[in-house]
Coordinates of C-alpha atoms in Angstrom, one line a residue:
Chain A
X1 CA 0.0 0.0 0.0
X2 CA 1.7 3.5 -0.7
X3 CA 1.4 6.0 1.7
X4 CA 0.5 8.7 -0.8
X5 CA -2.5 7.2 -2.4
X6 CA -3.5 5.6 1.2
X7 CA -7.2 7.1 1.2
X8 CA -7.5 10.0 4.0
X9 CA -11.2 10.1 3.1
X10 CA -11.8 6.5 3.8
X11 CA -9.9 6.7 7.3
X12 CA -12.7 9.2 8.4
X13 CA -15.5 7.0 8.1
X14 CA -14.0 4.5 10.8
X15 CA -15.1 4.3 14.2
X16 CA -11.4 3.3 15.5
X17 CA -9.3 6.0 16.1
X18 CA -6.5 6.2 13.7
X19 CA -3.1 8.2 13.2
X20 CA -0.5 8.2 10.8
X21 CA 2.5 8.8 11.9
X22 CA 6.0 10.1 10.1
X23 CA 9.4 7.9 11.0
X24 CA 10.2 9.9 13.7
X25 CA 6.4 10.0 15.4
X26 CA 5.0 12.8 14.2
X27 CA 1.1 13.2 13.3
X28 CA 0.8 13.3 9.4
X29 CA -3.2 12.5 9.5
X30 CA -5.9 11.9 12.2
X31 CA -9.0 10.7 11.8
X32 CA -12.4 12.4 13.0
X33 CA -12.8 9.1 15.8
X34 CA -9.4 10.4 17.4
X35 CA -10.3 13.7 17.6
X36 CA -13.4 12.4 19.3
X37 CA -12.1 10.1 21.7
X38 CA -9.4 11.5 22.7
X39 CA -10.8 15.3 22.6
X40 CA -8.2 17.2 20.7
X41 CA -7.9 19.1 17.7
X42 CA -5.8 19.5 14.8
X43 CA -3.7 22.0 15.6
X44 CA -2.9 20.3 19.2
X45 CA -2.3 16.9 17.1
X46 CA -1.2 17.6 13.6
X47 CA 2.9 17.6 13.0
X48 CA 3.2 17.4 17.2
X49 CA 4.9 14.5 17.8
X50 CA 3.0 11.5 19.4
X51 CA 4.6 11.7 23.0
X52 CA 4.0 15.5 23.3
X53 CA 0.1 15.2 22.5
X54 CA -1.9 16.8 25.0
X55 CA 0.4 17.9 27.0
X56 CA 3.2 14.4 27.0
X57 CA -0.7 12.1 28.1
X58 CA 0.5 9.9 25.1
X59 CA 4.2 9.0 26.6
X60 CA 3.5 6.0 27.6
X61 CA 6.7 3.8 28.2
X62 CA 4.7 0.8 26.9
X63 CA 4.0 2.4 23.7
X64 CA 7.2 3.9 23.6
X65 CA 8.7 0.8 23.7
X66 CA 6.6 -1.0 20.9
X67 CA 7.0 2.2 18.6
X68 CA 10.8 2.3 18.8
X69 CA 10.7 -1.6 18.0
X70 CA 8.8 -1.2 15.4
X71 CA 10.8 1.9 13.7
X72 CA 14.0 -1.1 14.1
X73 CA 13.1 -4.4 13.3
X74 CA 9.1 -5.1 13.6
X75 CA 6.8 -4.3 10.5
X76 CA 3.6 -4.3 12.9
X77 CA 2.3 -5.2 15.8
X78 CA -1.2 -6.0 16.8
X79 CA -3.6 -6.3 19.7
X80 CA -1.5 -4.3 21.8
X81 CA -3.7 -3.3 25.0
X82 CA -2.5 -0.3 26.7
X83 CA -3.9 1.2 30.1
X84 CA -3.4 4.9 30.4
X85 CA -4.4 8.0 32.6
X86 CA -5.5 10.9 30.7
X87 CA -5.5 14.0 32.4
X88 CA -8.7 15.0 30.6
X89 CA -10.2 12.2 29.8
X90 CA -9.7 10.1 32.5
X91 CA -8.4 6.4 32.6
X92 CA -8.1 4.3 29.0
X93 CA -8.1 0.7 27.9
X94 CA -6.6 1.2 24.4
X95 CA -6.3 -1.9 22.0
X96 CA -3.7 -0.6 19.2
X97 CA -2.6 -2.1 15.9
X98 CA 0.4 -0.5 14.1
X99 CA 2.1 -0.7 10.9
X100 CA 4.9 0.5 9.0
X101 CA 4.1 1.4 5.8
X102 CA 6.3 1.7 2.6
X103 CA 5.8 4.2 -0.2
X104 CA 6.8 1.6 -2.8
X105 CA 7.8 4.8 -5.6
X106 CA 9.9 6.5 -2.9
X107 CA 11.5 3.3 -0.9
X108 CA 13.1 6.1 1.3
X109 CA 9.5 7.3 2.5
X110 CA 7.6 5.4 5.7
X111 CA 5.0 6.1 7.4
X112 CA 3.4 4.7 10.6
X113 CA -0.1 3.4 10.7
X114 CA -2.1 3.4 14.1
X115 CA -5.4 2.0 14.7
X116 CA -6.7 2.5 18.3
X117 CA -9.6 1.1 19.5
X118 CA -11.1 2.5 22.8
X119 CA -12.1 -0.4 24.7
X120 CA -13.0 1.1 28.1
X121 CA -16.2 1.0 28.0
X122 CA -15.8 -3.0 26.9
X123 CA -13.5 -4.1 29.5
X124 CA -15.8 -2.1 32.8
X125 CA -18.3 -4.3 31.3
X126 CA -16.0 -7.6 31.0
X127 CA -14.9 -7.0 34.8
X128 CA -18.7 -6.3 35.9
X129 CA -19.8 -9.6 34.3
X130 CA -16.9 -11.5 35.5
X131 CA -17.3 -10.4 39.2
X132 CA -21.0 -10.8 38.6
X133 CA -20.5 -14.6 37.5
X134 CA -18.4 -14.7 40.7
X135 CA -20.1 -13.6 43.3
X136 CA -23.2 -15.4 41.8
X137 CA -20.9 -18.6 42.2
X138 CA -19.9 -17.2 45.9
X139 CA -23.5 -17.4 46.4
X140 CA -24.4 -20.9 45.0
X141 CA -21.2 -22.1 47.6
X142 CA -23.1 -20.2 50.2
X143 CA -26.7 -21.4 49.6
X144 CA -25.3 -25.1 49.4
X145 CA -23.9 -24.7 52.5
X146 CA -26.6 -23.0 54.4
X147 CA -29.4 -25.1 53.2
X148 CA -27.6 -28.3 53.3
X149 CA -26.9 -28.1 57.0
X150 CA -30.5 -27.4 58.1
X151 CA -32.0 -30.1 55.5
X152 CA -28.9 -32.6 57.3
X153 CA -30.9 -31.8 60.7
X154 CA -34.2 -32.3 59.1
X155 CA -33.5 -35.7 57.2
X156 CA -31.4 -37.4 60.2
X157 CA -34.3 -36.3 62.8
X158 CA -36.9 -37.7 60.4
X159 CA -34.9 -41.0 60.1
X160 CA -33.8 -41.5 63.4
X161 CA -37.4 -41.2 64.7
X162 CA -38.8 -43.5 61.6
X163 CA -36.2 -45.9 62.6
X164 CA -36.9 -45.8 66.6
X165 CA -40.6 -45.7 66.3
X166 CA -41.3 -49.0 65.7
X167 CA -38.9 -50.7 68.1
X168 CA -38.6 -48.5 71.1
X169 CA -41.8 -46.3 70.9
X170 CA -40.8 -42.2 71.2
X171 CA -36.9 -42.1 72.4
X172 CA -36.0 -39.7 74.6
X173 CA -34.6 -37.3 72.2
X174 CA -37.7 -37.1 70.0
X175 CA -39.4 -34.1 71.2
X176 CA -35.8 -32.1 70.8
X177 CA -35.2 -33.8 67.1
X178 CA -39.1 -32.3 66.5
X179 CA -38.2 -28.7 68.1
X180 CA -34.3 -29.4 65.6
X181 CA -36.6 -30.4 63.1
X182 CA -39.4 -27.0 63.3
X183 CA -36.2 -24.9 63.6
X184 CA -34.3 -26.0 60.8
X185 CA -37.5 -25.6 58.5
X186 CA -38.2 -21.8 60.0
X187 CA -33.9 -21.2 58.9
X188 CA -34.9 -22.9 55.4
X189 CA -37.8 -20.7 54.8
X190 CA -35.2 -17.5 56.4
X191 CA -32.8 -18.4 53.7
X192 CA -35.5 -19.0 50.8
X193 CA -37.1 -15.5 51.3
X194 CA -33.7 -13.7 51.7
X195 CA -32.6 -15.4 48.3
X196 CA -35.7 -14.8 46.8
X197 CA -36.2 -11.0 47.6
X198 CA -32.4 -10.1 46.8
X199 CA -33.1 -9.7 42.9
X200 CA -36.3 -7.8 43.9
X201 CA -34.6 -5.6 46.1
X202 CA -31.3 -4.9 44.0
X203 CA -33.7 -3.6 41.0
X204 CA -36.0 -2.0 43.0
X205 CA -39.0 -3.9 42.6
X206 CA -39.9 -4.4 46.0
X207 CA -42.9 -3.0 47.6
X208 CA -43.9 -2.4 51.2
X209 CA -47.4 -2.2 52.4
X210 CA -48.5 -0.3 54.9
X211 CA -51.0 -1.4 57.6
X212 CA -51.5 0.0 61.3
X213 CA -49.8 -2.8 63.3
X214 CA -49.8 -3.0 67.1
X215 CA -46.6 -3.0 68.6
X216 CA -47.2 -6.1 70.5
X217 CA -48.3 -8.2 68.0
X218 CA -45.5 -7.9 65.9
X219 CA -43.1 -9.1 69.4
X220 CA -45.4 -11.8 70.5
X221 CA -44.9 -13.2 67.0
X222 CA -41.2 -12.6 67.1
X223 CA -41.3 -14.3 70.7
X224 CA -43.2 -17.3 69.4
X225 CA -41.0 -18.1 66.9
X226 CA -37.8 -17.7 68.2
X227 CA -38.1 -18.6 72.0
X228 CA -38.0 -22.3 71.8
X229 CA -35.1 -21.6 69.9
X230 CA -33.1 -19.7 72.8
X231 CA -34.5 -21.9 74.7
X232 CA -32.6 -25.4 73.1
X233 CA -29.6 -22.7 73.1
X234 CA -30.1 -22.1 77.2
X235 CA -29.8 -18.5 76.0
X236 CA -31.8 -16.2 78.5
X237 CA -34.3 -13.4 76.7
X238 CA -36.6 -10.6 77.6
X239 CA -39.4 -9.5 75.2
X240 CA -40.7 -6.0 76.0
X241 CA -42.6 -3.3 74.7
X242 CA -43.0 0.3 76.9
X243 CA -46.4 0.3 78.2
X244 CA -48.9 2.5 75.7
X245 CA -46.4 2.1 72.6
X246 CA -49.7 1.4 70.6
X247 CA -49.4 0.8 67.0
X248 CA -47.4 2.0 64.0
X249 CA -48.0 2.1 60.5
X250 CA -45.4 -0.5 58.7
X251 CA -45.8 -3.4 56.7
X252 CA -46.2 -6.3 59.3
X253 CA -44.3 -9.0 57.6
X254 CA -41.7 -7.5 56.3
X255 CA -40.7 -6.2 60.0
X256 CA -41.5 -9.1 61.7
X257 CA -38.9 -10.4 58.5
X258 CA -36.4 -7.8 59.7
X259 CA -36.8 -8.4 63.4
X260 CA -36.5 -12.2 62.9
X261 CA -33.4 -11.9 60.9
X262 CA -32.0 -9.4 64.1
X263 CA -33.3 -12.1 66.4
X264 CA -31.6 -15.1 64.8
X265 CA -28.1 -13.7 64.4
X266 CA -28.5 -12.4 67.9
X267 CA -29.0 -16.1 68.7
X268 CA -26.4 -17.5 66.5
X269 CA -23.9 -15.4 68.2
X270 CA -24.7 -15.8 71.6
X271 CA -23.4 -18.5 73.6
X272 CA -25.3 -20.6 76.2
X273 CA -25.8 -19.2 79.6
X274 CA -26.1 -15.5 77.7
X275 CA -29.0 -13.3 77.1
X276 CA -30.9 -11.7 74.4
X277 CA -33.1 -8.4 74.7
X278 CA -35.8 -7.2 72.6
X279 CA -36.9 -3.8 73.2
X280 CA -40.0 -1.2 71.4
X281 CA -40.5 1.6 72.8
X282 CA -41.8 5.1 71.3
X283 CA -38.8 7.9 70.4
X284 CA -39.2 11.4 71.2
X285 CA -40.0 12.2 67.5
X286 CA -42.9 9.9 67.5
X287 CA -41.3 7.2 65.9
X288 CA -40.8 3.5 67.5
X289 CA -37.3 2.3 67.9
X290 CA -36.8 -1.6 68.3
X291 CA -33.9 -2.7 69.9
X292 CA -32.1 -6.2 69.4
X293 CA -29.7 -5.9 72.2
X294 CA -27.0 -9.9 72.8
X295 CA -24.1 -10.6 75.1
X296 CA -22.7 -12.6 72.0
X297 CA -19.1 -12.2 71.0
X298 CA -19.8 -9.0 69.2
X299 CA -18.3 -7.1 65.8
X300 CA -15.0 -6.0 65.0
X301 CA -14.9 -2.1 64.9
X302 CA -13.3 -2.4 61.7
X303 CA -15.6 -4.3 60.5
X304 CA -18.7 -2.4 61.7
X305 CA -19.4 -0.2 58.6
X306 CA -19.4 -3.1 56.4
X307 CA -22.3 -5.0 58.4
X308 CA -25.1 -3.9 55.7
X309 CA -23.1 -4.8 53.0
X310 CA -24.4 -8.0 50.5
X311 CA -22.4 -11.4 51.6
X312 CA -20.6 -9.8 54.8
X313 CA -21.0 -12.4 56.4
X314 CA -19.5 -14.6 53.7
X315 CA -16.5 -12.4 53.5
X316 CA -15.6 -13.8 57.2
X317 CA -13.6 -16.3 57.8
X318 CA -16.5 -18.3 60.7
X319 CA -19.4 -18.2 58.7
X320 CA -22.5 -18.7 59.2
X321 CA -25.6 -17.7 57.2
X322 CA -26.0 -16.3 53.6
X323 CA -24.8 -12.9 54.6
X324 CA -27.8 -11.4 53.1
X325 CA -29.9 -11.0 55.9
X326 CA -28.6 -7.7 57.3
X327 CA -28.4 -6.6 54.0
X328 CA -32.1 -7.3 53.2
X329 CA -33.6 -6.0 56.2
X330 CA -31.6 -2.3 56.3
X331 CA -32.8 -2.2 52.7
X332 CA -36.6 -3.0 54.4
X333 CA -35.5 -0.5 57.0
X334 CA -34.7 2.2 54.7
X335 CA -38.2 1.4 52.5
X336 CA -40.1 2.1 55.9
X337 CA -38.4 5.7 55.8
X338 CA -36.6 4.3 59.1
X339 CA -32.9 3.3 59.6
X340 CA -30.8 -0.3 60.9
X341 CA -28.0 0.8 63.0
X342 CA -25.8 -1.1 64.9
X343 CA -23.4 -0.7 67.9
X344 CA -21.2 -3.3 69.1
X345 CA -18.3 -3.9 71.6
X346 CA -16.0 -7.1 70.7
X347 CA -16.2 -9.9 73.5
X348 CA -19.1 -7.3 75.0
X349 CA -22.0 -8.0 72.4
X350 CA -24.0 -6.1 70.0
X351 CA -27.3 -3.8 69.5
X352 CA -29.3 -3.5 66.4
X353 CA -31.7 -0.7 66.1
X354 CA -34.6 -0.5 63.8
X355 CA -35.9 3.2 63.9
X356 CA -39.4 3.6 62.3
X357 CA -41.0 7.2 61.5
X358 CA -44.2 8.0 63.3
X359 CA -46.2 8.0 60.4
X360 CA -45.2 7.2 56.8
X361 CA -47.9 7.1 54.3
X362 CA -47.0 6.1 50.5
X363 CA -45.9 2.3 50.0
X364 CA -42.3 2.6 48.8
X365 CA -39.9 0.7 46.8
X366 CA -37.1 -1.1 48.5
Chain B
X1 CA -11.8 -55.7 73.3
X2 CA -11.3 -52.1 75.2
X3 CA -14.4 -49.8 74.5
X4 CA -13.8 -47.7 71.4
X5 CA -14.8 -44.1 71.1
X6 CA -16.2 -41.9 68.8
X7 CA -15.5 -38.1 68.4
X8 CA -17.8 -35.7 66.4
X9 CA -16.7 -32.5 65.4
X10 CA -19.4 -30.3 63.9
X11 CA -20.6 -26.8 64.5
X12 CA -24.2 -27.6 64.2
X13 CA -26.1 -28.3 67.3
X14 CA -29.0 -29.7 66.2
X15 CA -26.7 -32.5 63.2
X16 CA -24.0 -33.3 66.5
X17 CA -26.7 -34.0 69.1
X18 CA -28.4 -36.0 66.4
X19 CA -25.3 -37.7 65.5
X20 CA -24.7 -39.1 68.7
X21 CA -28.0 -39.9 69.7
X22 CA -27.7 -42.2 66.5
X23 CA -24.9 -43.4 67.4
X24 CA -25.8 -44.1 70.6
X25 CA -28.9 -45.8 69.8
X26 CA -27.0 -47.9 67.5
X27 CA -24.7 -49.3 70.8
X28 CA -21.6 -47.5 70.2
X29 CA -22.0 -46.0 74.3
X30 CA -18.3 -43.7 73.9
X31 CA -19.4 -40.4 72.0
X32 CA -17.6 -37.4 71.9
X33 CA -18.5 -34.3 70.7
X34 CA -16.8 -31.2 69.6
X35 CA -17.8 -27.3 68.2
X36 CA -14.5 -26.5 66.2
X37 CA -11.7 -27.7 64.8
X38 CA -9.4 -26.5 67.5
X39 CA -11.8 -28.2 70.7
X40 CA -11.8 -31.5 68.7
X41 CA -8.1 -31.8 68.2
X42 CA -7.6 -31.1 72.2
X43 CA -10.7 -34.0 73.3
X44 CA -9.0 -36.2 70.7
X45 CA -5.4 -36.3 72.4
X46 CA -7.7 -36.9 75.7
X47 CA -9.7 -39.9 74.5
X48 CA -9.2 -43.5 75.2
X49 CA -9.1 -45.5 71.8
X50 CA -10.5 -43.4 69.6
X51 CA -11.6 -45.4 66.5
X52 CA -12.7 -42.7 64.1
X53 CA -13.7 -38.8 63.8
X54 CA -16.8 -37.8 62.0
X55 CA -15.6 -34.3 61.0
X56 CA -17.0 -31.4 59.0
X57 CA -15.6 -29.2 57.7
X58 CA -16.9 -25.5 57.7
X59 CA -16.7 -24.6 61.2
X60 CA -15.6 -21.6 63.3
X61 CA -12.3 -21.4 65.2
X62 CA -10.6 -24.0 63.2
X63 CA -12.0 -26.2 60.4
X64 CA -12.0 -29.2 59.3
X65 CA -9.3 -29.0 56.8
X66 CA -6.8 -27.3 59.3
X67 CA -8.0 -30.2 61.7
X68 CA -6.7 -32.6 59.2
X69 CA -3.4 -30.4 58.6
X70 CA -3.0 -30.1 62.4
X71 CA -3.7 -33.6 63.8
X72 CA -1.3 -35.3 61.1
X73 CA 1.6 -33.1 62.8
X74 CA 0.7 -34.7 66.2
X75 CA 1.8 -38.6 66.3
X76 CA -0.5 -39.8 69.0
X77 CA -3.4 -39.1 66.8
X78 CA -2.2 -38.8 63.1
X79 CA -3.3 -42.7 62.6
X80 CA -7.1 -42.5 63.9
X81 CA -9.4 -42.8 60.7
X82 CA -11.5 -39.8 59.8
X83 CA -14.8 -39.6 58.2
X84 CA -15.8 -36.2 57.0
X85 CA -19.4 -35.4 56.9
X86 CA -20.0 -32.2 54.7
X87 CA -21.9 -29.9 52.8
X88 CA -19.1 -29.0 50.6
X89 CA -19.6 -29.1 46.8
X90 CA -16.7 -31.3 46.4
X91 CA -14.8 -33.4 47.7
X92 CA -11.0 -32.1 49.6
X93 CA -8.4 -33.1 47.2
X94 CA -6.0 -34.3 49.5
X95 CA -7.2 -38.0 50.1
X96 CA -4.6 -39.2 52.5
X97 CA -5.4 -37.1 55.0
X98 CA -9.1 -38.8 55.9
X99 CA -10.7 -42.0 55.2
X100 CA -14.1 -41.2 53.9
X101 CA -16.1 -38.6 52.8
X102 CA -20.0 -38.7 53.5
X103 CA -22.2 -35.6 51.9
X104 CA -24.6 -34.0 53.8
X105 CA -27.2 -34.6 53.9
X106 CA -26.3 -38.2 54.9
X107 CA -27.0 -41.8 54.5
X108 CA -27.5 -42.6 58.0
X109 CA -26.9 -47.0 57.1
X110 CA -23.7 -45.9 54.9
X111 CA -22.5 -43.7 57.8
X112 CA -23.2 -46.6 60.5
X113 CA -21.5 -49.1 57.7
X114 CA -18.6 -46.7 58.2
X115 CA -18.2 -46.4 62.0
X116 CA -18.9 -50.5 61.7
X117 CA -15.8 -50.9 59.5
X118 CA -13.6 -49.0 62.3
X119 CA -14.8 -49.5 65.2
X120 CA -16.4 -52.7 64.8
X121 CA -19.7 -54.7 65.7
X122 CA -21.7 -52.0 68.8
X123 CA -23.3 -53.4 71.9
X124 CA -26.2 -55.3 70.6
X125 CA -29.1 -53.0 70.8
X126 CA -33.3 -52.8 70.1
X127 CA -32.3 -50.8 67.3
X128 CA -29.4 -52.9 65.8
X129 CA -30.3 -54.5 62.4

């Protein structure tokens, strides 16, 4: 191809930025797509020399590198994928093809083709699927896990107590492996809401419906489902509402959802012998605050502003639970109008706080 | 024959209480039990003729694989056979470190087939087949 009768016209109409460049890397020609992408103009880019482009953002010592090989020994080089910071433009992932480019009447006269390909916007999408497809696989590891374990209770209980029945009547440990079995199923159901509500929540389709709900309804249903468990733990608790806290308007399950989900890790983290406190009482504003207060083994302070976050939980090292249930229920929280605050003391244990508004009228997204 | 014993490590309450009681109902009268990785490896060193560990693997403190790692190191108890009973996807590579591996949720008959193998025939019980 000669240089001379290479067709300026025709460069224009590609969408890849190109240049060509003289032997000693100055700008001959650049097409619209540059000017675009990199916004510049001709007289900042033509006969400047590559490096010195807006202001030296082209001296790379990558490209630098491949363009004095190529002036030497190389003919071209392709695919090259070079990461720069742009003072203007910001950060770039730049795929770049070169060639060297021979004017076959005037052997003596080369020129340097460069085709560059912005691929920025293509590799933030590569790295958002990739960590998407991995933290979806996190999650399948997780779910495995925390469903497996449960379902092991449920299945051994069931077949120790087929297998007893018969022969010895009701052993002695069948009203605990019935109490196992009722728990497990209540953590299965936890874990199957939590999963199923995450996609809902993350795009916003999540509604809340708003009813006037008294206060001590929502504990004594809290109480009735998680007292035999403390119970089988020999963990001490204390269910209370202020006297005259009345009602607020919230949508019933999805707090008694959020209040469970405080409940059960206060539990889970709470050794035998300890005690767990659950607290509504009305707030100066008008509002209710409920308290899940443990004497478990308490968070981190470093890790305290990452409690709310998706798969916290996972991230540690002692497990236990999806690590989306924290996650779910500040989102429920924050649908309410209200806020999911936490203070904790390592070794001391922790308090969760769910703070509701007085009155909050229009059903919200999550 | 001296009475063999039986340790269970596993995190989960309700699948170590069960565990033993099947175990237990089975004639096999020395269960242990253990919450971590770390309180198992100190009962074990304890325990008079252990035959076999039923050990999982995701647990707090220290887990089952570190158990593994740790209780090879320590001659006294590097021979005792180990079952793991897990909810991992699959299986731990490194074979020689444990004898079986049982997924949860498990076989209760291939699990007492297991304990049978190692610690041989219980007490003869109701329950016994």
């Amino acid at each position: 191809m000669r240089v001379t009768t290479f067709s300026k016209r025709s460069c224009k109409l590609s969408v890849r930025a190109l240049l060509l460049l003289t032997p000693d890397l100055k700008v001959n020609f650049a097409n619209e797509a540059f000017y675009r992408i990199f916004q510049t103009t001709p007289s900042e880019t033509l006969n400047h020399r590559l490096f010195t482009i807006g202001r030296g953002q082209w001296n790379s010592e990558q490209l630098r590198q491949v363009l004095e090989r190529l002036e030497r020994e190389q003919v071209e080089f392709r695919d090259l994928e070079v990461f720069q910071k742009f003072q203007d433009i910001g950060e770039k992932t730049m795929i770049i093809n070169a060639r060297r480019l021979r004017d076959e009447f005037n052997p003596s006269s080369e020129m340097i083709l460069m085709a560059i390909e912005d691929a920025t916007a293509r590799r933030i999408l590569e790295r958002e699927r990739d960590e998407a497809l991995h933290s979806r696989e996190e999650l399948i590891g997780i779910v495995s896990h925390e469903i497996r374990n449960p379902l092991t209770t449920i299945i051994t209980s069931l077949d120790i107590i087929r297998m007893t029945l018969p022969k010895v009547g009701v052993h002695a440990g069948t009203p605990k492996m019935l109490d196992n079995i009722s728990t497990s199923a209540h953590r299965m159901e936890r874990i199957t809401t939590d999963l199923l509500d995450m996609p809902r929540i993350d795009s916003g389709q999540l509604t809340i419906r708003l009813e006037d709900t008294p206060l001590a309804e929502l504990l004594e249903e809290v109480t009735r489902l998680y007292e035999p468990e403390a119970q089988t733990l020999g963990i001490r608790t204390s269910w209370s509402t202020a006297v005259g806290v009345g009602s607020i308007s919230c949508d019933r399950d999805r707090i008694i959802q959020v209040l469970s989900n405080l409940v059960s890790n206060a539990l889970e983290f709470t050794q035998s012998g300890g005690q767990v406190q659950v607290r509504a009482e009305r707030i100066a504003s008008g509002g209710i605050r409920f308290s899940v207060s443990d004497t478990g083994r308490g968070i981190p302070a470093n890790e305290l502003p990452r409690v709310f976050q998706r798969f916290w939980q996972a991230k540690h090292k002692q497990y236990v639970g999806t690590g989306l249930g924290l996650y779910i229920s500040n989102r429920l929280g924050t649908a309410h109008g209200g806020t999911l605050q936490v203070s904790s003391q390592e070794g001391k244990g922790s308090t969760f706080s769910l703070t509701l508004p007085a009155a909050h009228s229009a059903v919200r997204a999550a | 024959m001296p009475c063999q014993s039986i340790l269970i490590v596993e995190d989960e309450a309700s699948i170590r209480e069960n565990l033993k009681t099947l175990l237990e109902l089975a004639g096999y009268d020395s269960v242990f039990t253990a919450n971590d990785g770390q309180a198992g490896l100190e009962i074990l060193k304890t325990l008079p003729h252990p035959c076999l560990v039923l050990l999982d693997l995701l647990m707090p403190i220290m887990n089952g694989m570190e158990f593994l790692e740790a209780k090879r190191h320590e001659d006294a108890i590097a021979a005792i056979p180990v079952c793991i009973v897990s909810g991992v996807a699959q299986q731990p590579a490194s074979k020689n470190l444990y004898e079986h591996f049982l997924k949860k949720p498990i076989d209760l008959n291939t699990l007492l087939s297991f304990v049978r193998m190692h610690c041989g025939a219980p007490r003869p019980t109701e329950l016994a087949p």
